[in-house]
Short mmCIF file of C-alpha atoms in Angstrom, two decimals:
data_model
loop_
_atom_site.label_atom_id
_atom_site.label_comp_id
_atom_site.label_asym_id
_atom_site.label_seq_id
_atom_site.Cartn_x
_atom_site.Cartn_y
_atom_site.Cartn_z
CA MET A 1 -38.53 34.42 18.32
CA PRO A 2 -40.56 35.72 21.31
CA ILE A 3 -44.07 37.15 21.26
CA GLN A 4 -43.96 40.87 20.54
CA VAL A 5 -46.76 43.22 21.65
CA ALA A 6 -46.81 46.87 20.65
CA PRO A 7 -49.31 49.67 21.25
CA ASN A 8 -50.59 51.36 18.12
CA PRO A 9 -49.27 54.95 18.26
CA ASN A 10 -51.69 55.97 15.49
CA ARG A 11 -54.75 55.08 17.58
CA GLY A 12 -57.48 57.72 17.20
CA ARG A 13 -55.43 59.92 14.88
CA ARG A 14 -56.74 59.05 11.41
CA THR A 15 -60.36 60.06 11.78
CA ALA A 16 -60.84 61.51 8.29
CA ALA A 17 -58.89 58.80 6.50
CA ALA A 18 -60.69 55.99 8.34
CA ALA A 19 -64.19 57.46 7.96
CA PRO A 20 -65.08 56.12 4.48
CA MET A 21 -64.38 52.48 5.33
CA LEU A 22 -65.97 52.80 8.76
CA ALA A 23 -69.09 54.13 7.05
CA ARG A 24 -69.13 51.16 4.65
CA LEU A 25 -69.09 48.79 7.63
CA GLN A 26 -71.99 50.30 9.54
CA PRO A 27 -74.65 47.64 10.20
CA ASP A 28 -77.32 49.58 8.31
CA ARG A 29 -75.01 49.84 5.28
CA VAL A 30 -74.33 46.12 4.95
CA GLY A 31 -77.85 44.75 5.27
CA ASP A 32 -77.70 43.62 1.65
CA VAL A 33 -74.67 41.46 2.51
CA VAL A 34 -76.57 39.44 5.09
CA ALA A 35 -79.63 39.28 2.83
CA PHE A 36 -77.54 37.91 -0.04
CA HIS A 37 -75.87 35.24 2.08
CA ARG A 38 -79.20 34.20 3.56
CA SER A 39 -80.47 33.62 0.01
CA ILE A 40 -77.78 30.97 -0.64
CA GLU A 41 -78.93 27.38 -0.42
CA GLY A 42 -77.50 25.81 2.70
CA TYR A 43 -76.95 29.08 4.57
CA ALA A 44 -77.06 28.86 8.36
CA PRO A 45 -75.40 31.00 11.02
CA THR A 46 -72.23 29.44 12.38
CA PRO A 47 -72.06 28.82 16.13
CA LEU A 48 -70.78 31.32 18.67
CA VAL A 49 -69.25 28.93 21.19
CA SER A 50 -68.93 29.95 24.82
CA LEU A 51 -66.01 28.33 26.68
CA ARG A 52 -67.36 28.70 30.20
CA GLN A 53 -65.09 26.26 31.99
CA LEU A 54 -61.95 27.63 30.37
CA ALA A 55 -62.99 31.20 31.15
CA SER A 56 -63.38 30.28 34.80
CA ARG A 57 -60.00 28.54 34.85
CA LEU A 58 -58.26 31.49 33.17
CA GLY A 59 -59.87 34.10 35.41
CA VAL A 60 -62.05 36.01 32.93
CA ARG A 61 -65.80 36.44 32.72
CA SER A 62 -66.40 34.89 29.28
CA ILE A 63 -64.67 33.52 26.21
CA HIS A 64 -66.66 33.47 22.96
CA VAL A 65 -65.37 31.86 19.75
CA LYS A 66 -67.17 32.28 16.41
CA ASP A 67 -66.60 28.87 14.82
CA GLU A 68 -66.40 29.28 11.03
CA SER A 69 -65.52 25.65 10.35
CA GLU A 70 -69.19 25.02 9.53
CA ARG A 71 -69.59 27.78 6.92
CA PHE A 72 -71.29 26.43 3.76
CA GLY A 73 -69.63 23.05 4.28
CA LEU A 74 -66.29 24.57 3.21
CA ASN A 75 -64.57 24.44 6.62
CA ALA A 76 -63.64 28.15 6.50
CA PHE A 77 -65.16 31.62 6.40
CA LYS A 78 -63.68 32.84 3.12
CA ALA A 79 -66.68 32.07 0.90
CA LEU A 80 -68.51 34.96 2.59
CA GLY A 81 -66.21 37.53 1.02
CA GLY A 82 -65.71 35.87 -2.34
CA SER A 83 -69.38 35.10 -2.99
CA TYR A 84 -70.54 38.60 -2.09
CA ALA A 85 -67.81 40.30 -4.13
CA ILE A 86 -68.68 38.16 -7.16
CA ALA A 87 -72.37 38.96 -6.74
CA ALA A 88 -71.65 42.69 -6.42
CA HIS A 89 -69.38 42.61 -9.49
CA LEU A 90 -71.91 40.71 -11.60
CA ALA A 91 -74.81 42.92 -10.49
CA ASP A 92 -72.83 45.94 -11.66
CA ARG A 93 -71.96 44.17 -14.90
CA LEU A 94 -75.63 43.40 -15.52
CA GLY A 95 -76.78 46.89 -14.55
CA LEU A 96 -78.82 45.53 -11.65
CA ASP A 97 -79.14 46.44 -8.01
CA LEU A 98 -77.79 43.62 -5.83
CA ALA A 99 -81.21 43.35 -4.21
CA GLU A 100 -82.45 42.19 -7.63
CA LEU A 101 -79.84 39.42 -7.76
CA PRO A 102 -80.38 36.94 -4.94
CA TYR A 103 -78.37 33.77 -5.13
CA GLU A 104 -81.12 31.77 -6.85
CA ARG A 105 -81.21 34.25 -9.72
CA LEU A 106 -77.44 34.66 -9.78
CA VAL A 107 -77.00 30.97 -10.65
CA SER A 108 -79.90 30.88 -13.12
CA ASP A 109 -79.67 30.10 -16.83
CA GLU A 110 -81.01 33.58 -17.55
CA VAL A 111 -78.07 35.30 -15.83
CA ARG A 112 -75.51 32.90 -17.29
CA GLU A 113 -76.80 33.58 -20.80
CA ARG A 114 -76.58 37.32 -20.23
CA LEU A 115 -73.06 37.11 -18.82
CA GLY A 116 -71.57 34.65 -21.28
CA GLU A 117 -68.43 32.82 -20.25
CA VAL A 118 -66.56 34.40 -17.34
CA THR A 119 -63.24 33.35 -15.86
CA PHE A 120 -62.41 34.33 -12.28
CA VAL A 121 -58.77 34.33 -11.23
CA THR A 122 -57.26 34.64 -7.76
CA ALA A 123 -54.26 33.86 -5.58
CA THR A 124 -54.64 32.02 -2.30
CA ASP A 125 -53.08 29.78 0.32
CA GLY A 126 -56.23 27.66 0.08
CA ASN A 127 -59.34 28.98 1.83
CA HIS A 128 -59.99 32.12 -0.23
CA GLY A 129 -59.39 30.22 -3.47
CA ARG A 130 -61.75 27.48 -2.38
CA GLY A 131 -64.47 30.06 -1.70
CA VAL A 132 -63.99 31.69 -5.11
CA ALA A 133 -63.89 28.29 -6.85
CA TRP A 134 -67.04 27.21 -4.99
CA THR A 135 -68.92 30.30 -6.19
CA ALA A 136 -67.63 29.95 -9.76
CA HIS A 137 -68.70 26.30 -9.73
CA LYS A 138 -72.19 27.28 -8.62
CA LEU A 139 -72.29 29.84 -11.44
CA ARG A 140 -71.03 27.22 -13.93
CA GLN A 141 -68.19 29.57 -14.81
CA ASN A 142 -64.41 29.16 -15.03
CA CYS A 143 -61.91 29.67 -12.23
CA VAL A 144 -58.11 29.83 -12.16
CA VAL A 145 -56.35 29.74 -8.80
CA HIS A 146 -52.67 30.40 -8.11
CA VAL A 147 -51.20 29.06 -4.88
CA PRO A 148 -47.72 29.70 -3.46
CA ARG A 149 -45.07 27.12 -2.77
CA GLY A 150 -45.65 25.13 0.37
CA THR A 151 -49.45 25.17 0.15
CA ALA A 152 -50.88 22.02 1.73
CA ALA A 153 -51.81 19.38 -0.85
CA GLU A 154 -55.22 18.86 0.74
CA ARG A 155 -56.10 22.52 0.23
CA VAL A 156 -55.06 22.31 -3.43
CA GLU A 157 -57.17 19.21 -3.99
CA HIS A 158 -60.24 20.79 -2.36
CA ILE A 159 -60.04 23.62 -4.91
CA ARG A 160 -59.50 21.29 -7.86
CA ALA A 161 -62.49 19.21 -6.76
CA LEU A 162 -64.65 22.27 -7.48
CA GLY A 163 -63.52 22.30 -11.11
CA ALA A 164 -60.96 25.09 -10.87
CA ARG A 165 -57.58 25.08 -12.56
CA VAL A 166 -54.99 25.27 -9.80
CA ASP A 167 -51.38 26.27 -10.48
CA VAL A 168 -48.83 25.69 -7.72
CA ASN A 169 -46.14 28.32 -8.20
CA ASP A 170 -42.57 28.56 -6.93
CA MET A 171 -43.21 31.98 -5.38
CA ASN A 172 -44.71 33.52 -2.25
CA TYR A 173 -48.31 34.65 -1.82
CA ASP A 174 -47.77 38.27 -2.83
CA ASP A 175 -46.04 37.26 -6.05
CA CYS A 176 -48.96 34.93 -6.80
CA VAL A 177 -51.27 37.93 -6.41
CA ARG A 178 -49.22 39.85 -8.96
CA LEU A 179 -49.34 36.89 -11.35
CA ALA A 180 -53.13 36.66 -11.04
CA GLY A 181 -53.38 40.40 -11.69
CA ARG A 182 -51.28 40.15 -14.85
CA GLU A 183 -53.38 37.30 -16.18
CA ALA A 184 -56.61 39.19 -15.49
CA ASN A 185 -55.26 42.11 -17.54
CA ASP A 186 -53.86 39.93 -20.32
CA TYR A 187 -56.87 37.64 -20.77
CA GLY A 188 -59.82 39.78 -19.70
CA TRP A 189 -60.46 37.64 -16.63
CA VAL A 190 -62.09 38.91 -13.42
CA LEU A 191 -59.58 39.27 -10.57
CA LEU A 192 -61.05 38.29 -7.18
CA GLN A 193 -58.49 39.29 -4.56
CA ASP A 194 -58.88 40.32 -0.93
CA THR A 195 -55.87 42.59 -1.02
CA SER A 196 -55.80 45.95 -2.77
CA TRP A 197 -53.58 48.53 -4.40
CA PRO A 198 -54.17 51.84 -6.18
CA GLY A 199 -56.56 51.13 -9.05
CA TYR A 200 -57.81 47.85 -7.57
CA GLU A 201 -60.02 48.63 -4.61
CA ASP A 202 -63.71 47.94 -5.38
CA VAL A 203 -63.48 44.14 -5.18
CA PRO A 204 -61.42 44.11 -1.96
CA ARG A 205 -63.90 46.51 -0.37
CA ALA A 206 -66.74 44.18 -1.34
CA ILE A 207 -64.86 41.18 0.09
CA ILE A 208 -64.37 43.03 3.36
CA GLN A 209 -68.06 43.89 3.42
CA GLY A 210 -68.86 40.24 2.68
CA TYR A 211 -67.21 39.18 5.92
CA THR A 212 -69.66 41.27 7.95
CA THR A 213 -72.27 38.52 7.81
CA LEU A 214 -70.35 36.53 10.43
CA LEU A 215 -70.15 39.64 12.61
CA ALA A 216 -73.85 40.45 12.29
CA GLU A 217 -74.53 36.86 13.34
CA ALA A 218 -72.13 37.13 16.30
CA VAL A 219 -73.65 40.37 17.59
CA GLU A 220 -77.13 38.85 17.43
CA GLN A 221 -75.90 35.66 19.12
CA LEU A 222 -74.28 37.62 21.93
CA GLN A 223 -77.59 39.38 22.45
CA THR A 224 -79.95 36.41 22.22
CA GLU A 225 -77.85 33.41 23.30
CA HIS A 226 -75.34 34.91 25.72
CA GLY A 227 -77.31 37.34 27.83
CA GLY A 228 -76.49 40.46 25.85
CA GLU A 229 -72.80 40.34 26.71
CA ARG A 230 -70.55 42.91 25.07
CA PRO A 231 -66.95 42.07 24.24
CA THR A 232 -64.34 43.94 26.24
CA HIS A 233 -61.50 42.53 24.12
CA VAL A 234 -61.56 41.51 20.45
CA PHE A 235 -58.62 39.46 19.14
CA VAL A 236 -58.39 39.07 15.38
CA GLN A 237 -55.81 37.61 13.02
CA ALA A 238 -54.37 39.43 10.02
CA GLY A 239 -52.88 38.30 6.76
CA VAL A 240 -53.39 41.21 4.40
CA GLY A 241 -55.80 42.63 6.99
CA ALA A 242 -59.13 42.28 5.16
CA LEU A 243 -60.82 40.22 7.88
CA ALA A 244 -59.29 42.42 10.57
CA THR A 245 -60.71 45.48 8.83
CA ALA A 246 -64.17 43.93 8.76
CA VAL A 247 -64.05 42.78 12.39
CA VAL A 248 -62.64 46.00 13.80
CA GLY A 249 -64.78 48.29 11.65
CA TYR A 250 -68.08 46.51 12.17
CA LEU A 251 -67.67 45.98 15.91
CA ALA A 252 -66.38 49.53 16.44
CA ASN A 253 -69.57 50.75 14.76
CA VAL A 254 -71.70 48.53 17.02
CA TYR A 255 -69.90 48.92 20.35
CA GLY A 256 -67.62 51.93 19.88
CA SER A 257 -63.86 51.99 20.04
CA SER A 258 -61.96 51.55 23.31
CA ASP A 259 -61.97 55.27 24.12
CA GLN A 260 -65.77 55.24 23.69
CA GLY A 261 -66.35 52.38 26.10
CA GLY A 262 -66.04 49.73 23.40
CA PRO A 263 -63.67 46.77 23.21
CA VAL A 264 -59.90 46.80 23.11
CA PHE A 265 -58.94 45.65 19.59
CA VAL A 266 -55.87 43.43 19.27
CA VAL A 267 -54.52 42.28 15.87
CA VAL A 268 -52.16 39.27 15.74
CA GLU A 269 -49.86 38.06 12.94
CA PRO A 270 -47.09 35.53 12.33
CA ALA A 271 -43.66 36.90 13.21
CA ASN A 272 -42.37 36.15 9.71
CA ALA A 273 -45.22 37.93 7.92
CA ALA A 274 -46.00 40.84 10.23
CA CYS A 275 -46.83 43.55 7.71
CA ILE A 276 -49.76 44.97 9.71
CA PHE A 277 -47.64 44.87 12.87
CA ASP A 278 -44.86 46.85 11.16
CA THR A 279 -47.29 49.26 9.48
CA LEU A 280 -49.39 50.08 12.54
CA ARG A 281 -46.56 50.54 15.01
CA ALA A 282 -44.82 52.98 12.65
CA THR A 283 -45.60 56.69 12.81
CA ASP A 284 -44.61 57.66 9.27
CA GLY A 285 -48.04 56.94 7.74
CA ARG A 286 -46.56 54.54 5.19
CA ILE A 287 -47.32 50.92 4.42
CA HIS A 288 -44.53 48.59 5.49
CA SER A 289 -44.36 45.38 3.47
CA VAL A 290 -42.54 42.18 4.35
CA GLY A 291 -40.76 40.10 1.71
CA GLY A 292 -39.11 36.71 1.49
CA ASP A 293 -40.58 33.26 2.00
CA LEU A 294 -42.98 34.35 4.79
CA ALA A 295 -42.46 30.91 6.35
CA THR A 296 -45.06 30.08 9.01
CA ILE A 297 -47.53 27.31 9.82
CA MET A 298 -50.20 30.05 9.80
CA ALA A 299 -50.55 29.70 6.02
CA GLY A 300 -53.66 31.87 5.77
CA LEU A 301 -51.75 34.73 7.38
CA ALA A 302 -48.54 34.40 5.33
CA CYS A 303 -49.00 37.70 3.51
CA GLY A 304 -46.46 40.48 3.26
CA GLU A 305 -48.42 43.40 1.84
CA PRO A 306 -51.33 45.05 3.73
CA VAL A 307 -54.70 45.74 2.15
CA THR A 308 -54.51 49.44 1.31
CA VAL A 309 -58.25 50.09 1.69
CA GLY A 310 -58.22 48.90 5.30
CA VAL A 311 -54.98 50.28 6.70
CA ASP A 312 -56.33 53.68 7.78
CA LEU A 313 -59.26 52.10 9.63
CA LEU A 314 -56.96 49.68 11.41
CA ALA A 315 -54.49 52.44 12.26
CA HIS A 316 -57.30 54.55 13.67
CA CYS A 317 -59.13 51.87 15.69
CA VAL A 318 -56.71 49.11 16.71
CA ASP A 319 -55.21 49.35 20.19
CA PHE A 320 -52.42 46.74 20.05
CA VAL A 321 -50.57 44.75 17.41
CA VAL A 322 -48.87 41.42 18.06
CA SER A 323 -46.40 39.20 16.21
CA LEU A 324 -46.34 35.52 17.11
CA PRO A 325 -44.00 32.56 16.81
CA ASP A 326 -45.63 29.45 15.36
CA TYR A 327 -45.81 27.57 18.66
CA VAL A 328 -48.44 30.05 19.91
CA ALA A 329 -50.89 29.16 17.13
CA ALA A 330 -50.12 25.47 17.62
CA GLN A 331 -50.84 25.70 21.33
CA GLY A 332 -54.11 27.47 20.58
CA MET A 333 -55.11 24.58 18.31
CA ARG A 334 -54.33 22.06 21.03
CA VAL A 335 -56.23 23.89 23.78
CA LEU A 336 -59.33 24.48 21.63
CA SER A 337 -59.46 20.85 20.56
CA SER A 338 -59.14 19.57 24.16
CA PRO A 339 -62.25 20.71 26.06
CA THR A 340 -61.72 22.06 29.55
CA ARG A 341 -63.55 20.02 32.18
CA ALA A 342 -64.69 21.26 35.57
CA ALA A 343 -64.60 19.28 38.81
CA ASP A 344 -68.36 18.68 38.56
CA GLY A 345 -67.94 17.05 35.13
CA ALA A 346 -69.14 20.00 33.07
CA SER A 347 -67.16 20.38 29.86
CA ASP A 348 -66.68 22.99 27.15
CA PRO A 349 -67.43 22.13 23.53
CA ARG A 350 -64.50 21.02 21.40
CA ILE A 351 -63.47 23.47 18.66
CA ILE A 352 -61.51 22.21 15.66
CA SER A 353 -59.44 25.22 14.62
CA GLY A 354 -56.65 25.40 12.08
CA GLU A 355 -53.35 27.21 12.43
CA SER A 356 -54.62 30.60 11.28
CA GLY A 357 -57.95 30.21 13.05
CA ALA A 358 -56.39 29.50 16.44
CA ALA A 359 -53.67 32.15 16.40
CA PRO A 360 -55.54 34.92 18.28
CA PHE A 361 -56.81 32.50 20.88
CA GLY A 362 -53.32 31.04 21.25
CA PHE A 363 -51.98 34.51 22.02
CA ALA A 364 -54.66 35.27 24.61
CA HIS A 365 -54.11 31.87 26.22
CA GLU A 366 -50.39 32.61 26.54
CA VAL A 367 -51.11 35.98 28.14
CA LEU A 368 -53.47 34.37 30.65
CA THR A 369 -51.25 31.41 31.57
CA ASP A 370 -47.61 32.53 31.33
CA PRO A 371 -46.46 34.42 34.45
CA ALA A 372 -43.81 36.12 32.34
CA LEU A 373 -46.63 37.83 30.39
CA ALA A 374 -48.44 39.19 33.45
CA GLY A 375 -47.38 42.68 32.43
CA VAL A 376 -48.99 42.18 29.00
CA ARG A 377 -52.21 41.06 30.67
CA GLU A 378 -52.20 44.24 32.74
CA THR A 379 -51.37 46.39 29.70
CA LEU A 380 -54.28 44.89 27.78
CA GLY A 381 -56.56 45.46 30.75
CA ILE A 382 -57.75 41.85 31.04
CA ASP A 383 -59.33 41.02 34.40
CA ARG A 384 -62.14 38.94 35.92
CA ASP A 385 -64.79 41.07 34.22
CA SER A 386 -63.32 40.69 30.74
CA VAL A 387 -65.31 39.21 27.85
CA LEU A 388 -62.99 37.90 25.13
CA PHE A 389 -64.12 37.47 21.52
CA PHE A 390 -62.38 35.45 18.78
CA VAL A 391 -63.10 34.28 15.24
CA SER A 392 -61.85 30.78 14.47
CA THR A 393 -61.65 31.31 10.73
CA GLU A 394 -61.06 27.71 9.68
CA GLY A 395 -61.23 24.12 10.78
CA ASP A 396 -58.82 21.35 9.88
CA THR A 397 -58.43 22.37 6.22
CA ASP A 398 -55.02 20.67 6.25
CA ARG A 399 -55.75 17.52 8.23
CA ALA A 400 -52.23 16.16 8.08
CA GLY A 401 -50.90 19.43 9.47
CA PHE A 402 -53.66 19.55 12.07
CA ASP A 403 -52.91 16.02 13.25
CA ALA A 404 -49.18 16.74 13.37
CA VAL A 405 -49.85 19.62 15.76
CA VAL A 406 -52.75 18.34 17.85
CA ARG A 407 -52.03 14.62 17.95
CA ASP A 408 -48.26 14.48 17.52
CA GLY A 409 -47.22 17.70 19.27
CA ALA A 410 -45.51 19.50 16.39
CA TYR A 411 -44.43 23.07 17.18
CA ALA A 412 -44.34 22.20 20.85
CA HIS A 413 -44.73 24.86 23.49
CA PRO A 414 -41.37 25.84 25.03
CA SER A 415 -42.63 24.71 28.44
CA ALA A 416 -43.55 21.24 27.19
CA PRO A 417 -41.36 18.35 28.44
CA GLN A 418 -38.60 17.55 25.99
CA PRO A 419 -38.41 13.97 24.66
#
């Protein structure tokens, strides 16, 4: 299946509907998010890596990659959303302002005694569940995690190592979400999900807000470490669209949207799970879900139902949507893990990025290297003055899968020599 790129015909047309979520993602509205994460033991900003040699080779001004593989020692960004949503939920449950509940107090005996025994339940392909289980473990509370068929064994074991009960189910991700929701209702558990539906929106909104810490860090790093550069193009991956909502909303608030002199926003998805792609390129205002097995190596993006609380913001602000075959993500992994060297010996840092983390970069790399995509490059407006921004959301969370791609050449690029 070829790469598909489509303009978003809804761009700029959902001002009123997008306004509430845009307001929630203004930098001065999410200061408590950053403050909470900074209170967690072991917090440190993740690197914003500049690939100078590769940018020169590809004919753009700069390439910046926010490397989330170092987040809290969990090899992925997801703990940002889960930990903040849990803190916000528990603060409300205790009748406290979140500012009164820094991490040190949240994990205290005093708070645990007031809360009693709590069980958190969620569905995940691995990274989100690990973040929820990590937070529950810190709280000395219970956690139940449902994963869909095909989830990498290493990801399952990482969650179990944190004391969570993990059930591997013969169903896809979206059905696992429904199962977790039923159990929360039946047993009085707390559902921690990054997707939403009518009647379940507060937690997903908090998870989206939780992701803004990485964006606040990136904006500061661009200012202080990279000469105040401003992205001209932002490429972000989408599963349900929670991260994409956070990235697009926060950066649109900081830099403006493309018609205000801000970056061009591009959302990428797997071809077999392209629910945001289908929803945003439609003009009927409805959510378009995708069913079936959602088979893709981009496990973190194998979601068929968009997050309802973010769709209007994405429809209003995103410029282009893209669906990708698996080889594009695989090629992105290989390029990021093989530093580009210049003739003078200078070399870019190596970035270890998993299948979902490398997908946006893989797409941009294809656009900048495949002559057949020269028209896409022109449509996106990428030239020698362009500054490209990416979030590598995970490292090698499935090492066997990572090695199969990077070392052994699985999901080979169509142009690669055939054995």
